[in-house]
mmCIF file of C-alpha atoms in Angstrom:
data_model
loop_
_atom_site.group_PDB
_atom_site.id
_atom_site.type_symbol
_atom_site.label_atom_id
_atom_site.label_comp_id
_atom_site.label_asym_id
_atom_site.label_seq_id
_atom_site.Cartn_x
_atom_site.Cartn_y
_atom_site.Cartn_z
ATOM 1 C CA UNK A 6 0.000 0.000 0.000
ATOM 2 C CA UNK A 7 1.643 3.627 -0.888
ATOM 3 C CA UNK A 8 0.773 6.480 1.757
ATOM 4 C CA UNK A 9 1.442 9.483 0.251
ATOM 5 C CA UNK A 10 3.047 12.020 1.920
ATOM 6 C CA UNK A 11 2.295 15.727 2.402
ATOM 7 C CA UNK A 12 3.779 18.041 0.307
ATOM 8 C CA UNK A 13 7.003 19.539 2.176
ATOM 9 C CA UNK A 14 7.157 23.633 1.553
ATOM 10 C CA UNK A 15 9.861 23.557 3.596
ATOM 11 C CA UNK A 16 12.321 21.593 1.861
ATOM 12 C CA UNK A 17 12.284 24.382 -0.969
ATOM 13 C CA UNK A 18 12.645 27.293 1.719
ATOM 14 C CA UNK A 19 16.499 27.549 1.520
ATOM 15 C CA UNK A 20 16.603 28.053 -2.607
ATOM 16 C CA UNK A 21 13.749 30.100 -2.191
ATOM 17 C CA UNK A 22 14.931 32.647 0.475
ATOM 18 C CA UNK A 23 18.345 32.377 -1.312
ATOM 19 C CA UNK A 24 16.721 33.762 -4.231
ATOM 20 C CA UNK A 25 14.600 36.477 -2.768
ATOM 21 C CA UNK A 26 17.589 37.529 -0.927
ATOM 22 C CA UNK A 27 19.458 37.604 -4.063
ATOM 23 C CA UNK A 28 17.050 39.477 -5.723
ATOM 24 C CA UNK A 29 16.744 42.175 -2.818
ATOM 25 C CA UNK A 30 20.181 42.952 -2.931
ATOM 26 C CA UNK A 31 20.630 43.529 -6.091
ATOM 27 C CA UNK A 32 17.501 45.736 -6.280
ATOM 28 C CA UNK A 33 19.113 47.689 -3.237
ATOM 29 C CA UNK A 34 22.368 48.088 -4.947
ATOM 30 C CA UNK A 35 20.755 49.600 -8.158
ATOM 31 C CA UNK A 36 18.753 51.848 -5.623
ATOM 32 C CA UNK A 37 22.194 52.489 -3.913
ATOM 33 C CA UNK A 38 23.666 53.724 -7.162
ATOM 34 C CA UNK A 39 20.428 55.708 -8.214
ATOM 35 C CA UNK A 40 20.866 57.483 -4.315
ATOM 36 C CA UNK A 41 24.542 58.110 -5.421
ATOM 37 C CA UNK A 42 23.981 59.658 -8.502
ATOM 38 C CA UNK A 43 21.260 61.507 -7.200
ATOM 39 C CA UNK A 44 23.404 62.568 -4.140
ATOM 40 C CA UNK A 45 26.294 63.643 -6.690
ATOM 41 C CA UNK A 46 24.038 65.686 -9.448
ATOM 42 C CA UNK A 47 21.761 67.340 -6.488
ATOM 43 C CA UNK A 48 25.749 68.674 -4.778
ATOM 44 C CA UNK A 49 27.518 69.579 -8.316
ATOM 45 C CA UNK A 50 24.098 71.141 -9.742
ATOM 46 C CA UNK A 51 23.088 73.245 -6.465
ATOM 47 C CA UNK A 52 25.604 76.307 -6.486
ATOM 48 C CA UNK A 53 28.650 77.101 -7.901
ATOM 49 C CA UNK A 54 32.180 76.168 -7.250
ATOM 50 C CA UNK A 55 35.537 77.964 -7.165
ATOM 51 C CA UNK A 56 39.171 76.456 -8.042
ATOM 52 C CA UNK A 57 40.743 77.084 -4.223
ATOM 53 C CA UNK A 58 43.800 75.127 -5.159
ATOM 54 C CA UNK A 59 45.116 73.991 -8.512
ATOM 55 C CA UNK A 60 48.652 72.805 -9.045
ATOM 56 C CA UNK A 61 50.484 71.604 -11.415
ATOM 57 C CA UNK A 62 54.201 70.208 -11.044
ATOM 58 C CA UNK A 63 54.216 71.285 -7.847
ATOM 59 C CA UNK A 64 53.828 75.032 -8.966
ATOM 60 C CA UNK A 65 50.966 76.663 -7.232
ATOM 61 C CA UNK A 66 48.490 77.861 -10.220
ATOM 62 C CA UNK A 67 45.497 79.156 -8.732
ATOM 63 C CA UNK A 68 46.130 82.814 -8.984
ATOM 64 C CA UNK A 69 45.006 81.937 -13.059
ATOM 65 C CA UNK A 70 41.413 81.160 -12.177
ATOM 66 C CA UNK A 71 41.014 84.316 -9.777
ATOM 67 C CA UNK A 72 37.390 85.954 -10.927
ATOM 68 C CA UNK A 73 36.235 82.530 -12.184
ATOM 69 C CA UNK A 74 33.405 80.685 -11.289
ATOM 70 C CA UNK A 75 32.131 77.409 -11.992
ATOM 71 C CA UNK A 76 28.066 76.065 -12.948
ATOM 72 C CA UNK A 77 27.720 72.398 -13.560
ATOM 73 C CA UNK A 78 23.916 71.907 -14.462
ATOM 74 C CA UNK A 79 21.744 68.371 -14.681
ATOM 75 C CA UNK A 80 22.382 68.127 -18.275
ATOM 76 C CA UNK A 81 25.933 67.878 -18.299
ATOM 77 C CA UNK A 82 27.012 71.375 -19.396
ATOM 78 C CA UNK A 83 29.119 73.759 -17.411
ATOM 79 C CA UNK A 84 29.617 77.412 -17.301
ATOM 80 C CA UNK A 85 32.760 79.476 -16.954
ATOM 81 C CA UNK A 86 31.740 82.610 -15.658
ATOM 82 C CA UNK A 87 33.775 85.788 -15.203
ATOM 83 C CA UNK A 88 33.016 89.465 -14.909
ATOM 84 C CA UNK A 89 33.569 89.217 -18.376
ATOM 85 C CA UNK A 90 30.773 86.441 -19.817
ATOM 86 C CA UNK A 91 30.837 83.035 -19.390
ATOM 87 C CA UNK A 92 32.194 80.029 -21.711
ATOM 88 C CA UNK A 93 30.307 76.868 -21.964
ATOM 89 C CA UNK A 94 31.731 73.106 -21.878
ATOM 90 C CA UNK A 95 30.479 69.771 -20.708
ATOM 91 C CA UNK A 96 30.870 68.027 -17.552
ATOM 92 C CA UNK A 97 31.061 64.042 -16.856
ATOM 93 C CA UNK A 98 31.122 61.665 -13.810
ATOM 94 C CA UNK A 99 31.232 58.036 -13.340
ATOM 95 C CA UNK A 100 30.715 57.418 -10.040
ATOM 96 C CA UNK A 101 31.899 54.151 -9.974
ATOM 97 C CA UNK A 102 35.224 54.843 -11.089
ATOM 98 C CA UNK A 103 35.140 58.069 -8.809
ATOM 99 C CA UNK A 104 35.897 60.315 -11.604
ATOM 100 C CA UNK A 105 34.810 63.503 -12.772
ATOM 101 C CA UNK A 106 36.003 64.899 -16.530
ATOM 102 C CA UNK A 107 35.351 68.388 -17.859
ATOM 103 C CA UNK A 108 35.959 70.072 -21.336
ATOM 104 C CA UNK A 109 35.697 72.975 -22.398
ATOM 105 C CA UNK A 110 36.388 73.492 -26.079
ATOM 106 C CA UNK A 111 38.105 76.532 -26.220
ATOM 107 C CA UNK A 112 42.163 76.463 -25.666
ATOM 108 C CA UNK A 113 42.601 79.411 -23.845
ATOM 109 C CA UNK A 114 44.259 79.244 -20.272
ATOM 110 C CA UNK A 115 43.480 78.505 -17.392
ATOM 111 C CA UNK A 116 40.368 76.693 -18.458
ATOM 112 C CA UNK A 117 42.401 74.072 -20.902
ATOM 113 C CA UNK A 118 43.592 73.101 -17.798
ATOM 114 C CA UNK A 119 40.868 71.733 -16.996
ATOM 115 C CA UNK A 120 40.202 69.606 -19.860
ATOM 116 C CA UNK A 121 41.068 66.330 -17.957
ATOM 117 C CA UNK A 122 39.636 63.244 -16.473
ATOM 118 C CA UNK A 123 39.971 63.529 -12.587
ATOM 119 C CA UNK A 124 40.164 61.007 -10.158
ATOM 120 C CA UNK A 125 38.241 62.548 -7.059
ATOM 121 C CA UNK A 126 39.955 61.450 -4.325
ATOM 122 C CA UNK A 127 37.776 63.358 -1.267
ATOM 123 C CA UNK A 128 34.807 64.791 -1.846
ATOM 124 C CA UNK A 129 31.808 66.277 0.187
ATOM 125 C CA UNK A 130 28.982 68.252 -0.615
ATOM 126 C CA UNK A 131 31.246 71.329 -0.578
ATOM 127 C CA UNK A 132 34.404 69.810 -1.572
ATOM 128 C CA UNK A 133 36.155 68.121 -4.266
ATOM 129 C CA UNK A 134 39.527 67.118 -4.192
ATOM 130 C CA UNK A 135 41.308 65.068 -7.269
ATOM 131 C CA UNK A 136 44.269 64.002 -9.236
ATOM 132 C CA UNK A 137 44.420 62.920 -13.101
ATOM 133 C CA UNK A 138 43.553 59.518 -13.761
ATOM 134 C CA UNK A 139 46.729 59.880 -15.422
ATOM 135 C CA UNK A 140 49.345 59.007 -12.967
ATOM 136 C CA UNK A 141 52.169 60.682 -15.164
ATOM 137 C CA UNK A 142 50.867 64.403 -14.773
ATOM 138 C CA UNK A 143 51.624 66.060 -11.686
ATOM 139 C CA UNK A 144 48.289 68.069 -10.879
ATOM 140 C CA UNK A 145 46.119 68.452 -7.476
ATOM 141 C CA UNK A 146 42.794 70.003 -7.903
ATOM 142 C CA UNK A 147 40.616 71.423 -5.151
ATOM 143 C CA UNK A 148 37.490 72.694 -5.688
ATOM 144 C CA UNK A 149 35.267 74.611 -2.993
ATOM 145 C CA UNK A 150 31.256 75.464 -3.071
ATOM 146 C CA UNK A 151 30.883 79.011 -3.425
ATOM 147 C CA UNK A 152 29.172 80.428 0.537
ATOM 148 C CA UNK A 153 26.186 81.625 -0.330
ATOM 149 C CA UNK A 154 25.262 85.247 0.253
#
C-alpha cells in the first residue's frame, strides 16, 4: 500500500529565500547607485564652485582662475563665468570609477587646464579634491562650493 506524503514547503525554503535575498540585494544596490547619482548631481548642480587650489608640477596655479566661477547643471554642461561672460563646456562623472572629466572646447588658459579626467579622491557636498587619472601628470585640484550670500 503507498501512503502518500504531504507536500514539504519547507524543503524548498532555503533556494527560495536564497533567491529572494538575491534578488533584494541587487535591487538595493541599483537603488544604492540611483541614491549616489542623485546625491552627486543634487551637490555639483546646487551652487557654484571655485578652483581654491590647482597645481600643477608642484607650482601653485590658482592665482590663473582668480574671478572665475564654476556652474555644472543636470544636463551635463558647465559654465565658466567671469566678470567678463561666461564660456560653456560639458561636464562628466562616473561614479563608480570616482571620476569627474570636464571640457571645455576653447584652448585658452586657465580653463584648458581643466580639460582632464579627474580622479576625485575626497569629496563632500562642498568639496572636491582630485588628481588625473593619469598618474604621469603632476596636478592636485581642489574645488570649494561658493558660501552663499
Amino acid at each position: 500500500m503507498f501512503i502518500k506524503r504531504p507536500y514539504n514547503v519547507f524543503r524548498y525554503l532555503p533556494a527560495g529565500l536564497l533567491l529572494v535575498m538575491t534578488l533584494l540585494q541587487l535591487g538595493c544596490q541599483k537603488i544604492k547607485e540611483d541614491l549616489g547619482k542623485r546625491f552627486l548631481m543634487n551637490a555639483m548642480t546646487n551652487g557654484r564652485w571655485l578652483v581654491d587650489i590647482y597645481t600643477r608640477e608642484e607650482e601653485n596655479e590658482t592665482a590663473a582662475f582668480e574671478g572665475y566661477e564654476f556652474q555644472f547643471t543636470e544636463d551635463n554642461k558647465v559654465y565658466a563665468i567671469t566678470a567678463s561672460g561666461e564660456l560653456k563646456g560639458t561636464w562628466s562623472a562616473d561614479l563608480t570609477a570616482r571620476t569627474i572629466e570636464s571640457h571645455f572646447p576653447v584652448s585658452t588658459m586657465p580653463l584648458i587646464r581643466l580639460n582632464e579626467k579627474f580622479r576625485v579622491i575626497n569629496n563632500t557636498p562642498r568639496l572636491v579634491e582630485a588628481i588625473p587619472v593619469d598618474e604621469s601628470k603632476n596636478v592636485y585640484l581642489k574645488l570649494v562650493k561658493k558660501p552663499t550670500d
